[in-house]
Tab-separated table of C-alpha atoms and ligand atoms in Angstrom:
chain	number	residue	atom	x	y	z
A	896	UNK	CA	-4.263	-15.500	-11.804
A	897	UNK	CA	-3.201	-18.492	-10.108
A	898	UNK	CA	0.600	-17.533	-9.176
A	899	UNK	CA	-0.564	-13.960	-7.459
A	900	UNK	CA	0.700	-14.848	-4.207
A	901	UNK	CA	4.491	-15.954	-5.858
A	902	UNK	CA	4.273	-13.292	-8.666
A	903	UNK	CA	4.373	-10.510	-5.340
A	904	UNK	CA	6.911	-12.116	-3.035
A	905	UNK	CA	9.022	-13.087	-5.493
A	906	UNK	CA	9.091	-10.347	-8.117
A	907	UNK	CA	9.102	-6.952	-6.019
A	908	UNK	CA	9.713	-7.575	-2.557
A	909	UNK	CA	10.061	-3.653	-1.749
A	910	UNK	CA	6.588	-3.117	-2.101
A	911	UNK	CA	5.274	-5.033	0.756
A	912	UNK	CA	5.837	-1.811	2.586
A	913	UNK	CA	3.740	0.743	0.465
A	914	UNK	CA	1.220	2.232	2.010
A	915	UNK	CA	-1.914	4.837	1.051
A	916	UNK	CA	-2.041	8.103	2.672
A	917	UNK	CA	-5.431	7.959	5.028
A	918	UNK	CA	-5.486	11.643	6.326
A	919	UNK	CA	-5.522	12.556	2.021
A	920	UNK	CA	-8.373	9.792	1.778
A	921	UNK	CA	-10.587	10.983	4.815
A	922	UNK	CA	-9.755	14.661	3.550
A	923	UNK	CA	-11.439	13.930	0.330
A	924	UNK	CA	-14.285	11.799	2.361
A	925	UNK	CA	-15.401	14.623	4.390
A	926	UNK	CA	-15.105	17.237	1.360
A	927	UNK	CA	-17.532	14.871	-0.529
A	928	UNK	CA	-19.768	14.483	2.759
A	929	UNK	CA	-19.686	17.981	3.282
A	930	UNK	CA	-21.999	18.412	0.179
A	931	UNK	CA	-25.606	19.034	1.699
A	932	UNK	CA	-24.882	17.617	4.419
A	933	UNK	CA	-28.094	17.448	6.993
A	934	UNK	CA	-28.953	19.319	9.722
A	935	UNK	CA	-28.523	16.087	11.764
A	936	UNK	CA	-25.132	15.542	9.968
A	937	UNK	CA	-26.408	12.618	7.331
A	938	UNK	CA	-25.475	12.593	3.722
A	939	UNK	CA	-28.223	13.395	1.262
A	940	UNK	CA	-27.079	12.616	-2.257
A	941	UNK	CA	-30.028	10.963	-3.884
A	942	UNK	CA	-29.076	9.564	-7.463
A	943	UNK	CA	-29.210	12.358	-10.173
A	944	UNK	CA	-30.048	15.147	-7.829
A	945	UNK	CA	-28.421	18.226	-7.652
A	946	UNK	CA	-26.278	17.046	-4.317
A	947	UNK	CA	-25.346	14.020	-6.237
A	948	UNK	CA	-24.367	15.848	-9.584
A	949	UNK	CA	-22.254	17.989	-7.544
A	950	UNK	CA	-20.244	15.107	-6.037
A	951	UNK	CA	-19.979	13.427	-9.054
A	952	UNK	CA	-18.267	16.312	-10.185
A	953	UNK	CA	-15.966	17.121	-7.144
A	954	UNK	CA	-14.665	13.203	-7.775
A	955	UNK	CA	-14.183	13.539	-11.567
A	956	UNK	CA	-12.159	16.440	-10.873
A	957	UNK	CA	-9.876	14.493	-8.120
A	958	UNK	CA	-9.675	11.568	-10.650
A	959	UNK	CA	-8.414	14.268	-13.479
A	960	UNK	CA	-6.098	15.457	-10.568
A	961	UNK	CA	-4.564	11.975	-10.535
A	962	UNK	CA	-4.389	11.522	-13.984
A	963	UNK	CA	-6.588	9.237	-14.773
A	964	UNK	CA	-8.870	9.331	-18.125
A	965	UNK	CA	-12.667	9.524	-17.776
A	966	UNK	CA	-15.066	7.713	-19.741
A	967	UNK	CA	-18.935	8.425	-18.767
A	968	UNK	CA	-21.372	5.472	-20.126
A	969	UNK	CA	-24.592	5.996	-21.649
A	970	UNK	CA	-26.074	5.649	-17.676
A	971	UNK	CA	-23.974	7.773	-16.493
A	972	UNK	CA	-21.558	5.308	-14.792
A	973	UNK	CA	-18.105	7.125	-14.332
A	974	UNK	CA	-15.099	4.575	-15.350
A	975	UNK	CA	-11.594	6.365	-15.057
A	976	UNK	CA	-8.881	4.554	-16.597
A	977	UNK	CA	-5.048	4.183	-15.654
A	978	UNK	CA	-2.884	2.730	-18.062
A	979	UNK	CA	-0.694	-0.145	-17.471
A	980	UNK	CA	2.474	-1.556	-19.119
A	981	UNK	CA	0.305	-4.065	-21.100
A	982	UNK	CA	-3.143	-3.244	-23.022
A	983	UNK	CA	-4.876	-5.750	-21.060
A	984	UNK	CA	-8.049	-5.857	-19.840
A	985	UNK	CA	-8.155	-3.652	-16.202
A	986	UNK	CA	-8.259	-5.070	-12.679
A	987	UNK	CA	-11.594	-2.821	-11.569
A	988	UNK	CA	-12.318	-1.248	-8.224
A	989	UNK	CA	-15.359	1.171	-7.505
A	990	UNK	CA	-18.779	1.768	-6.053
A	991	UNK	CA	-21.090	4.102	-5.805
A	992	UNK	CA	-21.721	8.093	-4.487
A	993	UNK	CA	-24.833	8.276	-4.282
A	994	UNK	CA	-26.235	7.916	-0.544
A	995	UNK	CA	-30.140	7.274	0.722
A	996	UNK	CA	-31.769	10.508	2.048
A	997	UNK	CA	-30.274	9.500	5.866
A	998	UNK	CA	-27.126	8.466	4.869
A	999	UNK	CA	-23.413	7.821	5.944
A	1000	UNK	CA	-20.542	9.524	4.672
A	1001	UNK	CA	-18.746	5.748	4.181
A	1002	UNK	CA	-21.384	3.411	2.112
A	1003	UNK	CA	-19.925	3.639	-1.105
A	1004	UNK	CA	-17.894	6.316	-0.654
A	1005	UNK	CA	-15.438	4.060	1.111
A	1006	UNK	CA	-14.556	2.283	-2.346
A	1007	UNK	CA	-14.307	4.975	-4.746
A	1008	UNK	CA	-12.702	6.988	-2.280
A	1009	UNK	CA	-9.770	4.241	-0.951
A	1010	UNK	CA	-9.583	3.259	-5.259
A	1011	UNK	CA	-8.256	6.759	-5.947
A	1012	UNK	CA	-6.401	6.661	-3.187
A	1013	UNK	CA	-4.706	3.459	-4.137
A	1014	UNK	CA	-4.146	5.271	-7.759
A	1015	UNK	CA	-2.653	8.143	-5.944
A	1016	UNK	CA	-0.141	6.505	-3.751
A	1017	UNK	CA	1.044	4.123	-6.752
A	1018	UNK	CA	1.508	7.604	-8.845
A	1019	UNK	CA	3.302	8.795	-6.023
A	1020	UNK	CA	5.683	5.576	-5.642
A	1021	UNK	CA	6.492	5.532	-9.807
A	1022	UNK	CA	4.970	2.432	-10.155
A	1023	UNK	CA	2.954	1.019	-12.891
A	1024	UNK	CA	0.882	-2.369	-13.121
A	1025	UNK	CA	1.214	-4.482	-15.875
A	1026	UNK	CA	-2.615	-4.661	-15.941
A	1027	UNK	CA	-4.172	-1.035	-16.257
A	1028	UNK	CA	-6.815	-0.162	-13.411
A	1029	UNK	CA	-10.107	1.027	-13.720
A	1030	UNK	CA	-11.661	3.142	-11.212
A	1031	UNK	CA	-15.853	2.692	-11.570
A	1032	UNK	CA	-18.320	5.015	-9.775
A	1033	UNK	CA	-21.598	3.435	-10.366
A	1034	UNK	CA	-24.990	5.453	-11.317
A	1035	UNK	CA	-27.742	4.927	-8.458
A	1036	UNK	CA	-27.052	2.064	-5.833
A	1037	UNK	CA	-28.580	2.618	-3.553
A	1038	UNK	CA	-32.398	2.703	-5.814
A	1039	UNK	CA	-34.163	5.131	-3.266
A	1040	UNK	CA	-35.326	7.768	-6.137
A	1041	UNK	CA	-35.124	5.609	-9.040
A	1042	UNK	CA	-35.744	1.662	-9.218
A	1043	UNK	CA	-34.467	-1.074	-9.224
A	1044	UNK	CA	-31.252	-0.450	-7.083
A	1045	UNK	CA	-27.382	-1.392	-8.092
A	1046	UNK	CA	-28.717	0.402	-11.649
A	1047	UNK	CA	-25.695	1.530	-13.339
A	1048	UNK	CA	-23.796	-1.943	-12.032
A	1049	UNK	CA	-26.500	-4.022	-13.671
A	1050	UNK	CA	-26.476	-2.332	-16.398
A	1051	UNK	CA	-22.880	-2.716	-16.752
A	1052	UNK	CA	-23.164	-6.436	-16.108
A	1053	UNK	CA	-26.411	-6.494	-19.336
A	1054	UNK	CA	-29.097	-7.693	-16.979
A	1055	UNK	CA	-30.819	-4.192	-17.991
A	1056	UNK	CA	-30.894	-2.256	-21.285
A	1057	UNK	CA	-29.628	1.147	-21.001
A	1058	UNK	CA	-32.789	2.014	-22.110
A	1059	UNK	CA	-34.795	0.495	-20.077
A	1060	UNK	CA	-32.792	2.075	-16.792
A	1061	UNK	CA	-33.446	5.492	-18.584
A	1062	UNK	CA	-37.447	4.927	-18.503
A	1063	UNK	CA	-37.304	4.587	-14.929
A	1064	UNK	CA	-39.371	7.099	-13.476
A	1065	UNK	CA	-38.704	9.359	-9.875
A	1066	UNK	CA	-41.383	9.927	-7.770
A	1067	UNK	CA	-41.358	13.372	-9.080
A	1068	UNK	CA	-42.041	12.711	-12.503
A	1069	UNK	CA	-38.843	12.681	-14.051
A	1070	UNK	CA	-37.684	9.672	-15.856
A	1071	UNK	CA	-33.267	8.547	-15.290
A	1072	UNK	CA	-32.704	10.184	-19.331
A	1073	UNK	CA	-34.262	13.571	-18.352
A	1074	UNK	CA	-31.793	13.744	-15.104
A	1075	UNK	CA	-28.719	12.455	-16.814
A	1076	UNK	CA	-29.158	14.781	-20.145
A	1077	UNK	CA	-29.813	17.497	-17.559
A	1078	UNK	CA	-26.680	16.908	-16.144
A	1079	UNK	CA	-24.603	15.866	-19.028
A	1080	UNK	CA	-24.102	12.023	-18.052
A	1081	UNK	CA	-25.701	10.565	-21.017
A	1082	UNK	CA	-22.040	9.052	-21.815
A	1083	UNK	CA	-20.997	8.120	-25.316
A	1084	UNK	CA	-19.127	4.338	-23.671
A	1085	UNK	CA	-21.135	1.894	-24.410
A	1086	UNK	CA	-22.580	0.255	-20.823
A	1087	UNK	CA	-20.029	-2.648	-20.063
A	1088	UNK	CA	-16.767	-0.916	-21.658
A	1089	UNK	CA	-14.235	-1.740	-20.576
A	1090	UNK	CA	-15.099	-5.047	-19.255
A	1091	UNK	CA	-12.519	-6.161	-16.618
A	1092	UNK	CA	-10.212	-8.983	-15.939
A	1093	UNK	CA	-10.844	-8.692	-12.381
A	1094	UNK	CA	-13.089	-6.512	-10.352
A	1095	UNK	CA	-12.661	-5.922	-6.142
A	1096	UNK	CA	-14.910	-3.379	-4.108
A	1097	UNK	CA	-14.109	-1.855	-0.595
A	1098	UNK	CA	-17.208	-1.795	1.637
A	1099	UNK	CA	-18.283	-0.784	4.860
A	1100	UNK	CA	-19.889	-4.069	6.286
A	1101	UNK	CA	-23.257	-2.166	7.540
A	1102	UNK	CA	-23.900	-5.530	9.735
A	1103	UNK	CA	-21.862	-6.025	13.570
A	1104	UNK	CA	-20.550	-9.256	12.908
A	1105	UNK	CA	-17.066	-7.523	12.495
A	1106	UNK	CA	-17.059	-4.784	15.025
A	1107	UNK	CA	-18.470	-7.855	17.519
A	1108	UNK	CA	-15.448	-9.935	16.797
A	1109	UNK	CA	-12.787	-7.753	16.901
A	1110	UNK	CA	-11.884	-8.949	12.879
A	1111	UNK	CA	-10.603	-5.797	10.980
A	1112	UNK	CA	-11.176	-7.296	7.292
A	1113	UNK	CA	-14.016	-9.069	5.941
A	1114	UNK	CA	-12.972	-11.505	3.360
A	1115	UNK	CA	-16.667	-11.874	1.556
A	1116	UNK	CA	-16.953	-14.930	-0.239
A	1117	UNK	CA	-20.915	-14.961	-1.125
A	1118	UNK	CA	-24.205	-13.023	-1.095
A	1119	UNK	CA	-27.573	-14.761	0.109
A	1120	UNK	CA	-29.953	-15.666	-2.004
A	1121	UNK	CA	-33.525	-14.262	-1.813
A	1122	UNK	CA	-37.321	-15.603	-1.893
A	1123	UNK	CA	-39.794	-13.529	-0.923
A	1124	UNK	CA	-43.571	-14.418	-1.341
A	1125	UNK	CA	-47.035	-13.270	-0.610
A	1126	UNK	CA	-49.654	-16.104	0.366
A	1127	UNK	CA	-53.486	-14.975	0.675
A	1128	UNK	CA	-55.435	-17.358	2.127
A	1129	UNK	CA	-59.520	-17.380	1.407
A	1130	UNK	CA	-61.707	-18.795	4.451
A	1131	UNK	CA	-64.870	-17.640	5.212
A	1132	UNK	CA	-66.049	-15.641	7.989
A	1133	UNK	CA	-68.202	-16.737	10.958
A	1134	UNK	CA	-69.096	-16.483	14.465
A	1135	UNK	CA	-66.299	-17.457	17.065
A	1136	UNK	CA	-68.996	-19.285	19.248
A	1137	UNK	CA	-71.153	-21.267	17.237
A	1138	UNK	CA	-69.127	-22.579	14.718
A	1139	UNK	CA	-68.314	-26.109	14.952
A	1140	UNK	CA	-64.382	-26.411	14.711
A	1141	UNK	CA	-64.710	-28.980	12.401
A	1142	UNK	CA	-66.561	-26.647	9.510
A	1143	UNK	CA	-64.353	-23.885	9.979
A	1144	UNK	CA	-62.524	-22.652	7.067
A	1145	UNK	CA	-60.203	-20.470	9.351
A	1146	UNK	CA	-57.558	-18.216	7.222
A	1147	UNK	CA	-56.126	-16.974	10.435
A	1148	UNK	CA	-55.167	-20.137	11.703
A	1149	UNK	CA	-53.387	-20.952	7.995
A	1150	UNK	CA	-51.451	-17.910	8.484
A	1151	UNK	CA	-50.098	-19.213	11.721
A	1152	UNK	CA	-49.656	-22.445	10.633
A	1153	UNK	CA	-47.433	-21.414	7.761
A	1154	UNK	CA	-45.499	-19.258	9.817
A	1155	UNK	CA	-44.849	-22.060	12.396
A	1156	UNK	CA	-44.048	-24.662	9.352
A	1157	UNK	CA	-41.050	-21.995	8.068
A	1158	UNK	CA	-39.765	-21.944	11.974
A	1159	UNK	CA	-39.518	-25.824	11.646
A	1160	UNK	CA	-38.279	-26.060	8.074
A	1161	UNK	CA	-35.381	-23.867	8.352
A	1162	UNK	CA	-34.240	-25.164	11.673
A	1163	UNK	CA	-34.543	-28.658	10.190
A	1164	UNK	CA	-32.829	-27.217	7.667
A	1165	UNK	CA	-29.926	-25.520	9.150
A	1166	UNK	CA	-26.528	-24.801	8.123
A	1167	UNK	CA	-26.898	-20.693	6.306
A	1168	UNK	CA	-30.852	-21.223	5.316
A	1169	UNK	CA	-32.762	-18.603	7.213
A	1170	UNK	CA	-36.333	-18.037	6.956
A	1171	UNK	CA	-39.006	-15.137	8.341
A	1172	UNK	CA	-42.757	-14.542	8.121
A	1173	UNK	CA	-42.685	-10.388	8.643
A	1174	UNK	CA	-46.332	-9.761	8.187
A	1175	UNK	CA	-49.860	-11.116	8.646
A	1176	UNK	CA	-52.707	-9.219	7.725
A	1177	UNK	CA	-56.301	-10.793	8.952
A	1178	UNK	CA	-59.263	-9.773	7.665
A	1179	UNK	CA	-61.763	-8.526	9.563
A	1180	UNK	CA	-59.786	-8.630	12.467
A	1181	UNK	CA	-61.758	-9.005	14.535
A	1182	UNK	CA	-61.666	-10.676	18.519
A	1183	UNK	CA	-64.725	-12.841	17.864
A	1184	UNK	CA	-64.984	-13.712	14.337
A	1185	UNK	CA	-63.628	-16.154	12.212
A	1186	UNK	CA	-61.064	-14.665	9.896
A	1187	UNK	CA	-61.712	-14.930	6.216
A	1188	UNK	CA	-59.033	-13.140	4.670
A	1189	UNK	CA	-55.320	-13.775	6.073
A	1190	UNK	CA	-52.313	-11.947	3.797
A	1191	UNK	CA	-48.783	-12.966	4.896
A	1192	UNK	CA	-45.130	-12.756	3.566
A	1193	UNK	CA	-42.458	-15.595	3.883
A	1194	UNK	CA	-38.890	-14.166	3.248
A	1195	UNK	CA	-36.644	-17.366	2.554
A	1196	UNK	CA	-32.706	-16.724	2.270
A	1197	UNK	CA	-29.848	-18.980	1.391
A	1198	UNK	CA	-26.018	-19.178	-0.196
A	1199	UNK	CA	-27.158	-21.969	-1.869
A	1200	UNK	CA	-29.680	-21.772	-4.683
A	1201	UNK	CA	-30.713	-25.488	-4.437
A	1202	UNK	CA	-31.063	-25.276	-0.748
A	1203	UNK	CA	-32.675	-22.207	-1.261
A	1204	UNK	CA	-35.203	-24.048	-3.939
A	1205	UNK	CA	-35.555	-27.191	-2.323
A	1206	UNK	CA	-37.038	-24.818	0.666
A	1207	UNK	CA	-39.252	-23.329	-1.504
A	1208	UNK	CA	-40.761	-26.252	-2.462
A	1209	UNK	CA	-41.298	-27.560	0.618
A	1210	UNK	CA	-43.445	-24.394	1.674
A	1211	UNK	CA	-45.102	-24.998	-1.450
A	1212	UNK	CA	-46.447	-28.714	-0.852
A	1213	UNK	CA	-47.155	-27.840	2.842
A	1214	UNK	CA	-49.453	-24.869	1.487
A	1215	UNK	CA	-51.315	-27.299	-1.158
A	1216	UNK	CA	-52.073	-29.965	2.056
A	1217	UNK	CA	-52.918	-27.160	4.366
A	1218	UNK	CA	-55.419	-25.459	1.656
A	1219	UNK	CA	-56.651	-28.989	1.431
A	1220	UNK	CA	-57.404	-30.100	4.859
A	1221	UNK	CA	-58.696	-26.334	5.881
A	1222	UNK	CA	-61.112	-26.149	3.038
A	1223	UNK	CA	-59.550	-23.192	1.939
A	1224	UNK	CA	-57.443	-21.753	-1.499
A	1225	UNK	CA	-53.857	-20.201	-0.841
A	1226	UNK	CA	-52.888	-17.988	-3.688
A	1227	UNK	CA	-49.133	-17.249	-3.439
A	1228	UNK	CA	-47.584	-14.207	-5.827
A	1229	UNK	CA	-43.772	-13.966	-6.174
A	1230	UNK	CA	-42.874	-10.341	-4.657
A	1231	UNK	CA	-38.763	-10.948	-4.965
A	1232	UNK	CA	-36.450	-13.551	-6.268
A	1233	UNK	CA	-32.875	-12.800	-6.076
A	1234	UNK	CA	-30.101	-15.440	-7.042
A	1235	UNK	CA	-27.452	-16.078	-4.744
A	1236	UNK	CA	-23.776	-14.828	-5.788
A	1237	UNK	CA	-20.675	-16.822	-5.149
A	1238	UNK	CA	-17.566	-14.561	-5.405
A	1239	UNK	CA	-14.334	-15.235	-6.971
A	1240	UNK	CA	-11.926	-18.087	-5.474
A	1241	UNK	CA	-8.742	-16.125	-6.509
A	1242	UNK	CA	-9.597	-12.993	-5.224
A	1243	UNK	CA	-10.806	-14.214	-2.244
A	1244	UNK	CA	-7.543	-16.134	-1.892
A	1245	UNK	CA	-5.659	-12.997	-2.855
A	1246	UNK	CA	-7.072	-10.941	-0.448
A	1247	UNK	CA	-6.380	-13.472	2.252
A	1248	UNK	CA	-2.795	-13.673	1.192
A	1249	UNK	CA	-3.086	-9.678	1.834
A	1250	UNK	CA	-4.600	-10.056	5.347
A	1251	UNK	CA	-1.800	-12.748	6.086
A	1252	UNK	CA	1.314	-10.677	4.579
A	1253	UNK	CA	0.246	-7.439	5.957
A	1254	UNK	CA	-0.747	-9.720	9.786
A	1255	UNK	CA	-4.554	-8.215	9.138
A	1256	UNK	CA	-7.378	-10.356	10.823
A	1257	UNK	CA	-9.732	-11.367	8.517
A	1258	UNK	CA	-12.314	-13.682	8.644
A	1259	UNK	CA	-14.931	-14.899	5.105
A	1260	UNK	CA	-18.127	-13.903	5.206
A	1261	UNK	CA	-21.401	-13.796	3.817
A	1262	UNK	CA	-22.756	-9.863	2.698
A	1263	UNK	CA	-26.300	-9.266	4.128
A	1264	UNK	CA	-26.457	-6.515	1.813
A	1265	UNK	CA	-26.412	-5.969	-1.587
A	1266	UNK	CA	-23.770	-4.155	-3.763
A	1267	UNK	CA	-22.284	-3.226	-7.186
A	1268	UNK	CA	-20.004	-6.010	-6.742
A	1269	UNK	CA	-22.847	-8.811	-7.077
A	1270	UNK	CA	-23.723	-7.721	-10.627
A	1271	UNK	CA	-20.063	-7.035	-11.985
A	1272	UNK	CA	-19.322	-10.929	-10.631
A	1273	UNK	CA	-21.664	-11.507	-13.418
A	1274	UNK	CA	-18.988	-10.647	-15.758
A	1275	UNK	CA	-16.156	-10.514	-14.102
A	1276	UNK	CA	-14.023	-12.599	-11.362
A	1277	UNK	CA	-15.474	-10.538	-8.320
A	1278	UNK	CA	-15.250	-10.380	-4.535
A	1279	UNK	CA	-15.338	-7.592	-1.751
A	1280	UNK	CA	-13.415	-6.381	1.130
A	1281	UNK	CA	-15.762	-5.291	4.207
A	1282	UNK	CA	-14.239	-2.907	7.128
A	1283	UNK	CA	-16.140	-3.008	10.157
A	1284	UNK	CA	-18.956	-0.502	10.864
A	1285	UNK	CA	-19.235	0.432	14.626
A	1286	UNK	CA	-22.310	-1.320	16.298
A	1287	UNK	CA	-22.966	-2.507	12.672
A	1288	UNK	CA	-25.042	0.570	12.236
A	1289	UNK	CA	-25.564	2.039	8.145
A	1290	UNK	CA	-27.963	4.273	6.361
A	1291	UNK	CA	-27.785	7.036	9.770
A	1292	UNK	CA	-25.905	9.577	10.077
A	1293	UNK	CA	-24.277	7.732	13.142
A	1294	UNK	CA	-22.616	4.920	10.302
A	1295	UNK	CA	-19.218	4.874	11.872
A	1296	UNK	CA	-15.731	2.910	11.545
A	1297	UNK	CA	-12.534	3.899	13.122
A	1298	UNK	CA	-9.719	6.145	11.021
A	1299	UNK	CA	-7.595	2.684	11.313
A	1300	UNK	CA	-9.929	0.624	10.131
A	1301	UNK	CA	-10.294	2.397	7.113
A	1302	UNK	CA	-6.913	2.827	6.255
A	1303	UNK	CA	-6.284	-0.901	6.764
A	1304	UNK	CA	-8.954	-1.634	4.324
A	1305	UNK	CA	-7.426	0.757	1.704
A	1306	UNK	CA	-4.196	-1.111	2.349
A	1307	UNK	CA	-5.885	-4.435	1.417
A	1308	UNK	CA	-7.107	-2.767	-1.575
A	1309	UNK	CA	-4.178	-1.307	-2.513
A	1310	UNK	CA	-1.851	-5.081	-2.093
A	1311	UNK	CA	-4.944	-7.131	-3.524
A	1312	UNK	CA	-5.119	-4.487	-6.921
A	1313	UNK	CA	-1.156	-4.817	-7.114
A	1314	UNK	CA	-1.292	-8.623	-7.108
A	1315	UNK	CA	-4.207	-9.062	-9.454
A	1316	UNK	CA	-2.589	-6.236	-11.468
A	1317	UNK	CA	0.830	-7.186	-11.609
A	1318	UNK	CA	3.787	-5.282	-11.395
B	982	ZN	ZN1	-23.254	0.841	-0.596
């Protein structure tokens, strides 16, 4: 994939100038957002549910519109093929439909959406890629009724066993099988069929950094990296006026001082590590006693998994001293540990080439959230497009980005598919 930039100049100079159709695309986005829609105007399609069935089905019937062929996998992750000139393997695009209970009408949306679009206006213009394309919908992002989130994605990618992801149980009682036999998505593709040659997702950004700079297109080159840990710290209780400091065995003051030490260490640090202590429980609590309990979480984040480790075990070897010299034991318990994902170099580059062609400001950036597109990279050359989202706000009815904005990022879709794709 090395020559895309020559391969487009060079080969079919004419289609610099195609373009998607945005009032068709933002038709179909407001029919799909118009499906129990709140009274306070937010999206409610939790996975599997009844809302979410019924815009799984308005989109399969827009894909079958388009021509495209529909394969369901055995999580219910909707793949819809186009054929290219060659039986390679497809350049993918996709995301995911379902929303949280207070969602947008964009998050996800936005990429299946602008893909079919993309489909459309190359049936429209005669043209077929050499590569076929693969249009993915994936089964429960966004993990608010059944866990873990990015389901039908990992799956895809083999970090879960379809069988495992259809033992995980809703709040209601229901396990992932019972909802997808209910609603006929128990698919007969085996999960990760067809694997791609190259995978690209549209996204909003759901962060400001965009809408603050006045940068249309979000190049994203990475995804953080994530630690989180619970330390309880065992003192012992006494009176705040009679006890010595020296035979104190203070848990509240251990909390603090951790939370001061990850301040230090991740300005000493610098450069993308990032570090936050988000809760301390003491126990009792109380103004003039001694606290002998102290529960507190230390969220470490970084692009770089070494960075990210060495950090780690930094907090580590100040705990052990501090337990030490307080007279007290630190228990820590993992509660999240998340690898970080470095995206593709060619696509990146390729959609940069796009930006620059089509005289689109972009800028690379790191994704503060995560997405489908992390767990395909895991089998698959991977990396994202982000539009921006007004006042970076997502998951609210109020999730926002401008008409323009939108159509611009289905235009870098559409030029980064055809170069990856080949015409
Ligand atoms: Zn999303």
């Amino acid at each position: 994939m090395s020559d895309t930039h020559e391969l487009w100049s060079d080969k079919q100079p004419g289609l610099r100038n195609l373009r998607i159709n945005a009032e068709r695309m933002i038709a179909q986005i407001e029919a799909l957002a118009a499906i129990n829609r709140q009274q306070d105007g937010s999206c409610c399609r939790l996975a599997l549910t009844d809302a979410d069935i019924a815009g799984r089905r308005l989109v399969e019937s827009w894909m079958r519109d388009a021509g495209l062929s529909i394969q369901i996998d055995q999580v219910g992750n909707i793949i819809a093929i186009r054929f290219g000139t060659e039986n390679e393997m497809p350049v993918m695009t996709g995301s995911h439909i379902d929303t949280v209970a207070t969602g947008g009408r964009l998050d996800g949306v936005l990429g299946v959406l602008a893909g079919l679009e993309v489909i459309r206006t190359l049936n429209d213009a005669g043209i077929t890629t050499r590569k076929p394309l693969a249009l993915a919908v994936f089964t429960n992002e966004e993990g608010v009724r059944f866990q873990p989130d990015m389901m039908g994605s990992l799956v895809f990618a083999g970090g879960l066993s379809a069988t495992e992801a259809h033992a995980s149980l809703a709040q209601d009682g229901v396990s992932l099988l019972d909802e997808l036999e209910r609603s006929n998505y128990v698919g007969a593709t085996p999960c990760g069929e067809p694997r791609p040659s190259a995978y690209v997702e549209l996204h909003i950004e759901q962060g400001p950094i965009l809408d603050r700079e006045n940068t249309i297109l979000g190049v994203v080159e990475n995804l953080q990296g994530i630690s989180w840990q619970e330390f309880t710290v065992r003192g012992s209780s006494n009176h705040a006026g009679t006890t010595p400091m020296g035979l104190r065995r203070d848990a509240g003051y251990c909390a603090a001082a951790i939370a001061v030490f990850v301040r230090e260490l991740v300005s000493k640090m610098g450069g993308a590590q990032v570090g936050t202590v988000g809760q301390i429980n003491l126990f009792p609590n109380l103004v003039n006693v001694i606290a002998r309990e102290a529960k507190l979480t230390v969220d470490l984040r970084n692009v770089d998994d070494e960075l990210l480790d060495i950090a780690e075990q930094q907090l580590l070897k100040f705990v052990e001293g501090l337990a030490a010299r307080e007279n007290v034991t630190i228990e820590s318990r993992r509660l999240a540990n998340s690898k970080a994902v470095q995206f593709d170099d060619t696509i990146i580059r390729a959609i940069e080439h796009v930006a620059e062609d089509l005289g689109y400001p972009a800028r690379r950036m790191t994704s503060g959230a995560g997405h489908d597109a992390q767990m395909i990279a895991q089998v698959a050359p991977a990396a994202m497009i982000f539009v921006p989202s007004v006042a970076g706000v997502s998951h609210n009815p109020k999730e926002h980005t401008k008409v323009e904005h939108l159509e611009i990022g289905a235009n870098a879709l559409l030029h980064t598919i055809l170069r990856l794709a080949g015409v």
